[in-house]
């Protein structure tokens, strides 16, 4: 019986993959990673006008390329990465950004001669040979130079009755685990179990990706039968919160706080985030953190030319008013606000990088927003935590001030949902 079920699922998966591929791109497209385009990083471009030409191309109808294949709403790196990969596959892509500067969380701003990052402060898995590094090298042609952070890359500070205590998180899996065990010698077995759960769950994330290629009725059938969570550790981890898993492991409140410390990076507290989400982030940083030399705007600065060389464009000051739908309810373009007028741009594929709520509550036409399926899905989720950033200038260089490239997470309670 199980063999027949597996064979049936394999056939359905193959059919689903073919349908998705043929539906999106009826013609053949080149492999975007067929050729290694990595080259040695060129010197940093600091000329403001040269950077402005790439990051601040203002929208105008004359700048819109003809015969577009794809329009991407939003120039956050998710949108830019998708656009760059599509461009490398021979597609002509237009990215529309409402801000004056492209980049999203890669956006930087200047104040009193200084440059500040608005989003990215460190990224994991950027060591040579990693999949993430390979992909970024290919869509930026190897022009990003990644500097490793200090070890420890993160330090957790917990305020207690006897004053603050620090817990360092070291780069490298062995050092990371050993650092935890040195602080919690009585809970070594719990730490080992936790790390094993993290590794198993994070390594099975392809299961969730494969589901996206299956027909929705098949996915619902597998879910109803309980097969999804039974055979996929990642999907099983998605049924439990981080807080539940740590409590089941028997971790002390102090250890639970330390193991949960990284939740601000994904914006959901431990009792509301799934363990699968947390496991992905912990595994992401096990080998330490990295930062692009020159600042986070370098990421957008070196991705945009790849899109442009394929005949596409990344235009700013382009507020998308709505996604256009044809008579069958399929996206066929976008409407952009230009002064007091609306400019319609037509294309066969629209990718929204504007976020779930912005897309479904503001960009889709009213008749699409009211569909029961859409309203039901929106009711299942809620926005993450809001953050306030304070940008500080210190007089002196890092050597004079004794500063390390380390993040500090400071909490005044071991209960992370209250801290």
Short mmCIF file of C-alpha atoms in Angstrom, two decimals:
data_model
loop_
_atom_site.label_atom_id
_atom_site.label_comp_id
_atom_site.label_asym_id
_atom_site.label_seq_id
_atom_site.Cartn_x
_atom_site.Cartn_y
_atom_site.Cartn_z
CA UNK A 1 0.00 0.00 0.00
CA UNK A 2 2.76 2.44 0.96
CA UNK A 3 4.66 1.67 -2.24
CA UNK A 4 1.60 2.44 -4.34
CA UNK A 5 1.05 5.67 -2.43
CA UNK A 6 4.66 6.74 -2.94
CA UNK A 7 4.47 5.98 -6.68
CA UNK A 8 1.22 7.92 -6.95
CA UNK A 9 2.75 10.91 -5.18
CA UNK A 10 5.82 10.77 -7.44
CA UNK A 11 3.63 10.87 -10.54
CA UNK A 12 1.56 13.74 -9.14
CA UNK A 13 4.72 15.65 -8.20
CA UNK A 14 6.15 15.24 -11.70
CA UNK A 15 2.87 16.35 -13.25
CA UNK A 16 2.72 19.34 -10.93
CA UNK A 17 6.28 20.39 -11.76
CA UNK A 18 5.61 20.16 -15.49
CA UNK A 19 2.39 22.14 -15.15
CA UNK A 20 4.03 24.92 -13.15
CA UNK A 21 7.03 25.18 -15.47
CA UNK A 22 5.02 25.11 -18.69
CA UNK A 23 2.45 27.50 -17.26
CA UNK A 24 5.02 30.10 -16.26
CA UNK A 25 7.40 29.83 -19.19
CA UNK A 26 5.99 27.99 -22.24
CA UNK A 27 9.27 28.45 -24.10
CA UNK A 28 12.64 27.12 -23.03
CA UNK A 29 14.82 29.32 -20.81
CA UNK A 30 18.55 29.08 -20.15
CA UNK A 31 19.76 27.79 -16.80
CA UNK A 32 20.55 30.95 -14.76
CA UNK A 33 23.45 29.16 -13.06
CA UNK A 34 24.86 27.38 -16.10
CA UNK A 35 27.87 29.70 -16.33
CA UNK A 36 30.00 30.77 -13.37
CA UNK A 37 30.07 34.58 -13.67
CA UNK A 38 31.99 35.24 -10.46
CA UNK A 39 34.95 37.58 -10.85
CA UNK A 40 37.30 39.26 -8.34
CA UNK A 41 35.61 42.15 -6.49
CA UNK A 42 36.34 45.55 -8.02
CA UNK A 43 37.30 48.51 -5.79
CA UNK A 44 34.42 50.01 -3.81
CA UNK A 45 32.48 52.66 -5.72
CA UNK A 46 32.14 55.66 -3.41
CA UNK A 47 31.24 58.32 -5.97
CA UNK A 48 27.73 59.50 -5.06
CA UNK A 49 26.65 60.21 -8.63
CA UNK A 50 27.78 56.79 -9.83
CA UNK A 51 25.82 55.10 -7.06
CA UNK A 52 22.80 57.32 -7.65
CA UNK A 53 22.60 56.17 -11.29
CA UNK A 54 22.12 52.60 -10.07
CA UNK A 55 20.12 53.00 -6.85
CA UNK A 56 18.00 56.08 -7.65
CA UNK A 57 16.61 55.66 -11.17
CA UNK A 58 13.31 57.55 -10.90
CA UNK A 59 10.24 56.16 -12.63
CA UNK A 60 9.06 57.60 -15.93
CA UNK A 61 7.12 55.99 -18.76
CA UNK A 62 10.12 56.37 -21.08
CA UNK A 63 12.23 54.27 -18.69
CA UNK A 64 9.85 51.29 -18.80
CA UNK A 65 11.33 48.54 -21.02
CA UNK A 66 9.22 47.14 -23.85
CA UNK A 67 7.99 43.54 -24.08
CA UNK A 68 8.29 42.83 -20.37
CA UNK A 69 8.22 39.25 -19.10
CA UNK A 70 7.86 40.02 -15.39
CA UNK A 71 7.07 42.96 -13.10
CA UNK A 72 8.34 42.78 -9.51
CA UNK A 73 6.70 45.01 -6.90
CA UNK A 74 9.23 46.14 -4.29
CA UNK A 75 13.02 46.26 -4.44
CA UNK A 76 13.74 44.50 -1.16
CA UNK A 77 16.35 41.83 -1.68
CA UNK A 78 13.72 39.11 -2.12
CA UNK A 79 12.40 41.04 -5.12
CA UNK A 80 15.84 41.92 -6.45
CA UNK A 81 17.09 38.34 -6.12
CA UNK A 82 14.05 36.96 -7.95
CA UNK A 83 14.46 39.60 -10.66
CA UNK A 84 18.19 38.90 -11.06
CA UNK A 85 17.70 35.13 -11.37
CA UNK A 86 14.91 35.65 -13.91
CA UNK A 87 17.16 38.07 -15.80
CA UNK A 88 19.93 35.46 -15.89
CA UNK A 89 17.33 33.07 -17.34
CA UNK A 90 16.77 35.49 -20.22
CA UNK A 91 13.72 37.33 -18.88
CA UNK A 92 13.15 41.07 -19.15
CA UNK A 93 12.17 42.23 -15.67
CA UNK A 94 10.95 45.56 -14.31
CA UNK A 95 11.31 46.18 -10.55
CA UNK A 96 9.16 48.99 -9.15
CA UNK A 97 10.08 50.66 -5.83
CA UNK A 98 7.99 53.39 -4.17
CA UNK A 99 10.94 54.75 -2.14
CA UNK A 100 13.47 57.18 -3.57
CA UNK A 101 16.21 54.55 -3.23
CA UNK A 102 16.22 50.87 -4.18
CA UNK A 103 17.20 48.12 -1.77
CA UNK A 104 14.54 47.61 0.90
CA UNK A 105 16.39 46.33 3.98
CA UNK A 106 19.62 46.86 2.01
CA UNK A 107 18.76 50.57 2.00
CA UNK A 108 21.19 52.97 3.70
CA UNK A 109 20.94 56.66 4.47
CA UNK A 110 23.42 59.41 5.21
CA UNK A 111 23.39 61.84 8.13
CA UNK A 112 26.14 64.38 8.93
CA UNK A 113 28.58 62.67 6.60
CA UNK A 114 27.92 59.20 8.05
CA UNK A 115 26.14 56.21 6.50
CA UNK A 116 23.68 54.09 8.48
CA UNK A 117 22.09 50.73 7.65
CA UNK A 118 18.33 50.41 8.02
CA UNK A 119 17.96 46.64 7.94
CA UNK A 120 20.78 44.17 7.41
CA UNK A 121 23.26 43.92 10.26
CA UNK A 122 24.59 40.39 9.69
CA UNK A 123 23.96 37.39 7.48
CA UNK A 124 24.86 33.74 8.07
CA UNK A 125 26.11 31.02 5.71
CA UNK A 126 28.33 33.34 3.66
CA UNK A 127 31.45 31.20 4.02
CA UNK A 128 33.14 30.06 0.80
CA UNK A 129 31.53 26.92 -0.61
CA UNK A 130 28.10 27.44 0.94
CA UNK A 131 24.98 27.36 -1.25
CA UNK A 132 23.94 30.84 -0.11
CA UNK A 133 27.34 32.27 -0.99
CA UNK A 134 27.27 30.60 -4.43
CA UNK A 135 23.83 32.02 -5.27
CA UNK A 136 24.73 35.54 -4.12
CA UNK A 137 28.01 35.38 -6.02
CA UNK A 138 26.12 34.47 -9.19
CA UNK A 139 23.52 37.25 -8.96
CA UNK A 140 26.13 39.89 -8.03
CA UNK A 141 28.92 38.45 -10.21
CA UNK A 142 31.07 37.94 -7.12
CA UNK A 143 31.30 41.66 -6.35
CA UNK A 144 30.38 41.34 -2.66
CA UNK A 145 33.25 40.93 -0.22
CA UNK A 146 31.96 39.25 2.95
CA UNK A 147 33.74 40.03 6.21
CA UNK A 148 33.22 37.58 9.09
CA UNK A 149 32.04 39.01 12.39
CA UNK A 150 34.02 38.51 15.58
CA UNK A 151 33.60 35.35 17.62
CA UNK A 152 31.43 35.51 19.66
CA UNK A 153 29.22 37.05 17.00
CA UNK A 154 26.29 37.41 19.42
CA UNK A 155 26.29 38.04 23.17
CA UNK A 156 23.11 37.63 25.19
CA UNK A 157 22.78 39.74 28.33
CA UNK A 158 20.20 38.62 30.90
CA UNK A 159 19.40 40.89 33.82
CA UNK A 160 19.14 38.90 37.05
CA UNK A 161 18.90 39.51 40.81
CA UNK A 162 22.71 39.55 41.04
CA UNK A 163 23.19 41.84 38.06
CA UNK A 164 23.58 41.15 34.33
CA UNK A 165 25.06 37.88 33.03
CA UNK A 166 26.56 37.42 29.57
CA UNK A 167 26.22 34.36 27.33
CA UNK A 168 28.48 34.33 24.25
CA UNK A 169 27.50 32.58 21.01
CA UNK A 170 30.67 31.51 19.21
CA UNK A 171 31.21 30.98 15.49
CA UNK A 172 31.37 27.34 14.37
CA UNK A 173 29.11 24.50 15.42
CA UNK A 174 31.52 22.93 17.93
CA UNK A 175 32.41 26.25 19.56
CA UNK A 176 28.74 27.30 19.58
CA UNK A 177 27.70 24.14 21.44
CA UNK A 178 30.70 24.18 23.78
CA UNK A 179 29.96 27.79 24.74
CA UNK A 180 26.42 26.83 25.74
CA UNK A 181 27.61 23.83 27.75
CA UNK A 182 30.17 25.91 29.65
CA UNK A 183 27.37 28.21 30.82
CA UNK A 184 24.93 25.35 31.52
CA UNK A 185 27.02 22.33 32.62
CA UNK A 186 24.02 20.70 34.32
CA UNK A 187 21.98 20.78 31.10
CA UNK A 188 24.43 19.37 28.55
CA UNK A 189 22.08 16.55 27.53
CA UNK A 190 19.26 19.03 26.93
CA UNK A 191 21.55 21.19 24.77
CA UNK A 192 22.54 18.13 22.69
CA UNK A 193 18.87 17.22 22.14
CA UNK A 194 18.05 20.81 21.19
CA UNK A 195 20.87 21.03 18.62
CA UNK A 196 19.82 17.68 17.14
CA UNK A 197 16.24 18.93 16.73
CA UNK A 198 17.53 22.12 15.10
CA UNK A 199 19.72 20.21 12.64
CA UNK A 200 17.05 17.66 11.71
CA UNK A 201 14.29 20.24 11.22
CA UNK A 202 16.40 22.74 9.26
CA UNK A 203 17.86 20.07 6.96
CA UNK A 204 14.37 18.97 5.89
CA UNK A 205 13.15 22.36 4.67
CA UNK A 206 13.11 21.06 1.03
CA UNK A 207 9.98 19.10 2.02
CA UNK A 208 8.09 22.39 2.43
CA UNK A 209 9.45 23.68 -0.87
CA UNK A 210 8.33 20.55 -2.73
CA UNK A 211 4.79 21.04 -1.46
CA UNK A 212 4.59 24.28 -3.44
CA UNK A 213 4.83 22.27 -6.66
CA UNK A 214 2.05 19.84 -5.82
CA UNK A 215 -1.59 20.49 -6.80
CA UNK A 216 -3.47 22.00 -3.86
CA UNK A 217 -6.01 19.11 -3.63
CA UNK A 218 -3.11 16.65 -3.23
CA UNK A 219 -1.54 18.74 -0.46
CA UNK A 220 -4.88 18.94 1.35
CA UNK A 221 -5.30 15.17 1.07
CA UNK A 222 -1.82 14.54 2.49
CA UNK A 223 -2.50 16.98 5.31
CA UNK A 224 -5.86 15.41 6.13
CA UNK A 225 -4.26 11.95 6.26
CA UNK A 226 -1.56 13.24 8.60
CA UNK A 227 1.20 12.19 6.21
CA UNK A 228 2.83 15.61 5.97
CA UNK A 229 3.80 15.90 9.61
CA UNK A 230 4.43 12.17 9.95
CA UNK A 231 7.12 11.95 7.30
CA UNK A 232 8.60 15.46 7.37
CA UNK A 233 10.49 16.61 10.50
CA UNK A 234 10.37 20.19 9.24
CA UNK A 235 6.59 20.17 8.84
CA UNK A 236 6.21 18.39 12.18
CA UNK A 237 8.31 21.14 13.79
CA UNK A 238 5.88 23.64 12.25
CA UNK A 239 3.10 22.28 14.47
CA UNK A 240 4.91 23.21 17.71
CA UNK A 241 5.96 26.58 19.07
CA UNK A 242 9.52 27.25 20.17
CA UNK A 243 8.35 27.69 23.76
CA UNK A 244 6.58 24.30 23.71
CA UNK A 245 9.66 22.46 22.43
CA UNK A 246 11.98 24.01 25.03
CA UNK A 247 9.54 23.19 27.83
CA UNK A 248 9.23 19.59 26.61
CA UNK A 249 13.02 19.28 26.64
CA UNK A 250 12.99 20.28 30.31
CA UNK A 251 15.26 23.30 29.90
CA UNK A 252 15.56 25.72 32.81
CA UNK A 253 14.00 29.15 32.38
CA UNK A 254 17.48 30.65 31.99
CA UNK A 255 18.48 28.17 29.27
CA UNK A 256 15.13 28.67 27.52
CA UNK A 257 15.82 32.40 27.40
CA UNK A 258 19.31 31.93 25.96
CA UNK A 259 18.17 29.41 23.34
CA UNK A 260 15.34 31.77 22.32
CA UNK A 261 17.43 34.95 22.20
CA UNK A 262 17.46 35.34 18.41
CA UNK A 263 13.68 35.76 18.01
CA UNK A 264 13.92 39.53 17.22
CA UNK A 265 15.59 38.61 13.90
CA UNK A 266 12.33 37.06 12.71
CA UNK A 267 10.00 39.25 14.76
CA UNK A 268 7.83 36.70 16.61
CA UNK A 269 8.04 35.80 20.31
CA UNK A 270 8.81 32.17 21.36
CA UNK A 271 5.25 31.23 22.28
CA UNK A 272 3.99 32.31 18.85
CA UNK A 273 6.79 31.25 16.51
CA UNK A 274 7.05 27.73 15.14
CA UNK A 275 10.08 25.68 16.06
CA UNK A 276 10.76 25.16 12.35
CA UNK A 277 11.21 28.92 11.84
CA UNK A 278 13.52 29.17 14.82
CA UNK A 279 15.54 26.12 13.74
CA UNK A 280 16.21 27.68 10.34
CA UNK A 281 17.62 30.84 11.93
CA UNK A 282 19.76 29.01 14.50
CA UNK A 283 21.23 26.73 11.83
CA UNK A 284 21.74 29.76 9.58
CA UNK A 285 24.11 31.34 12.12
CA UNK A 286 25.87 28.24 13.49
CA UNK A 287 29.02 29.10 11.53
CA UNK A 288 28.89 32.74 12.55
CA UNK A 289 27.79 35.98 10.96
CA UNK A 290 29.07 37.99 7.99
CA UNK A 291 28.73 41.56 6.76
CA UNK A 292 29.32 43.00 3.26
CA UNK A 293 32.30 45.35 3.13
CA UNK A 294 31.12 48.81 2.17
CA UNK A 295 27.71 48.40 3.79
CA UNK A 296 24.45 46.68 2.99
CA UNK A 297 23.68 48.96 0.01
CA UNK A 298 26.45 47.08 -1.83
CA UNK A 299 24.03 44.15 -2.19
CA UNK A 300 21.50 46.15 -4.19
CA UNK A 301 24.21 48.13 -5.99
CA UNK A 302 25.72 44.98 -7.50
CA UNK A 303 22.45 43.11 -8.15
CA UNK A 304 20.69 45.81 -10.18
CA UNK A 305 23.20 45.82 -13.10
CA UNK A 306 22.48 42.11 -13.70
CA UNK A 307 18.79 42.99 -14.20
CA UNK A 308 19.65 45.94 -16.43
CA UNK A 309 21.97 43.97 -18.71
CA UNK A 310 19.10 41.62 -19.58
CA UNK A 311 17.03 44.58 -20.79
CA UNK A 312 15.23 45.16 -17.50
CA UNK A 313 15.15 48.10 -15.10
CA UNK A 314 14.84 48.97 -11.41
CA UNK A 315 12.86 52.19 -11.02
CA UNK A 316 12.24 54.18 -7.83
CA UNK A 317 9.49 56.68 -6.91
CA UNK A 318 7.11 54.17 -8.48
CA UNK A 319 4.09 53.60 -6.26
CA UNK A 320 2.12 50.60 -7.48
CA UNK A 321 -1.54 51.44 -6.96
CA UNK A 322 -2.95 48.04 -7.86
CA UNK A 323 -2.32 44.72 -9.56
CA UNK A 324 -4.29 44.37 -12.79
CA UNK A 325 -6.34 41.21 -13.34
CA UNK A 326 -7.74 39.91 -16.62
CA UNK A 327 -11.27 38.54 -17.12
CA UNK A 328 -10.12 35.14 -15.80
CA UNK A 329 -8.78 36.67 -12.58
CA UNK A 330 -5.12 36.21 -13.56
CA UNK A 331 -2.56 38.97 -12.97
CA UNK A 332 -1.74 40.75 -16.22
CA UNK A 333 0.13 43.86 -15.06
CA UNK A 334 0.22 46.72 -12.57
CA UNK A 335 -1.08 50.27 -12.30
CA UNK A 336 1.52 52.85 -11.20
CA UNK A 337 0.72 56.26 -9.74
CA UNK A 338 2.51 59.03 -11.64
CA UNK A 339 1.50 62.44 -10.31
CA UNK A 340 -2.29 62.60 -10.58
CA UNK A 341 -2.42 59.94 -13.28
CA UNK A 342 -2.22 56.16 -13.37
CA UNK A 343 0.11 54.37 -15.77
CA UNK A 344 -0.81 50.79 -16.65
CA UNK A 345 2.08 48.40 -17.34
CA UNK A 346 1.17 45.02 -18.81
CA UNK A 347 3.11 41.77 -18.50
CA UNK A 348 2.28 38.04 -18.18
CA UNK A 349 3.73 37.60 -14.66
CA UNK A 350 3.59 39.81 -11.55
CA UNK A 351 5.72 39.07 -8.48
CA UNK A 352 4.84 40.94 -5.29
CA UNK A 353 7.64 41.55 -2.80
CA UNK A 354 5.46 44.04 -0.91
CA UNK A 355 4.43 41.64 1.85
CA UNK A 356 1.34 39.51 2.43
CA UNK A 357 -0.95 42.17 3.91
CA UNK A 358 0.07 44.94 1.52
CA UNK A 359 -0.49 42.64 -1.44
CA UNK A 360 -3.84 41.16 -0.47
CA UNK A 361 -5.36 44.11 1.40
CA UNK A 362 -4.16 47.00 -0.76
CA UNK A 363 -2.83 45.92 -4.16
CA UNK A 364 -5.42 43.39 -5.29
CA UNK A 365 -8.72 44.72 -6.70
CA UNK A 366 -11.65 44.85 -4.30
CA UNK A 367 -13.42 41.85 -5.87
CA UNK A 368 -10.33 39.68 -5.33
CA UNK A 369 -9.85 40.80 -1.72
CA UNK A 370 -13.37 39.69 -0.84
CA UNK A 371 -12.90 36.10 -2.00
CA UNK A 372 -13.57 33.71 0.94
CA UNK A 373 -10.29 31.88 0.38
CA UNK A 374 -8.26 35.09 0.58
CA UNK A 375 -10.02 36.35 3.72
CA UNK A 376 -9.62 32.96 5.39
CA UNK A 377 -5.87 32.86 4.73
CA UNK A 378 -5.36 36.41 6.00
CA UNK A 379 -7.23 35.52 9.17
CA UNK A 380 -4.64 32.84 9.98
CA UNK A 381 -1.71 35.23 10.28
CA UNK A 382 -0.88 38.55 11.90
CA UNK A 383 1.96 41.08 11.53
CA UNK A 384 5.20 40.49 13.41
CA UNK A 385 6.71 42.67 16.12
CA UNK A 386 7.49 46.32 15.46
CA UNK A 387 10.97 47.63 16.20
CA UNK A 388 12.46 51.05 16.87
CA UNK A 389 16.00 51.72 15.67
CA UNK A 390 18.30 54.28 17.28
CA UNK A 391 21.32 55.34 15.23
CA UNK A 392 24.30 56.53 17.26
CA UNK A 393 27.57 58.13 16.19
CA UNK A 394 30.66 57.49 18.35
CA UNK A 395 33.80 59.59 18.02
CA UNK A 396 36.81 57.42 17.25
CA UNK A 397 37.54 54.25 15.31
CA UNK A 398 36.87 50.71 16.48
CA UNK A 399 40.46 50.25 17.70
CA UNK A 400 40.34 53.41 19.81
CA UNK A 401 36.97 52.47 21.27
CA UNK A 402 37.70 48.75 21.66
CA UNK A 403 34.66 47.77 19.62
CA UNK A 404 34.18 44.27 18.24
CA UNK A 405 31.83 43.27 15.42
CA UNK A 406 29.48 41.60 17.89
CA UNK A 407 25.72 41.97 18.42
CA UNK A 408 24.35 42.38 21.94
CA UNK A 409 20.87 41.09 22.81
CA UNK A 410 19.89 42.59 26.18
CA UNK A 411 16.84 41.29 28.05
CA UNK A 412 15.42 42.22 31.45
CA UNK A 413 13.44 39.02 31.95
CA UNK A 414 14.04 35.33 31.22
CA UNK A 415 10.48 35.14 29.91
CA UNK A 416 11.10 36.18 26.31
CA UNK A 417 7.41 36.87 25.70
CA UNK A 418 7.58 39.60 28.34
CA UNK A 419 11.20 40.70 27.94
#
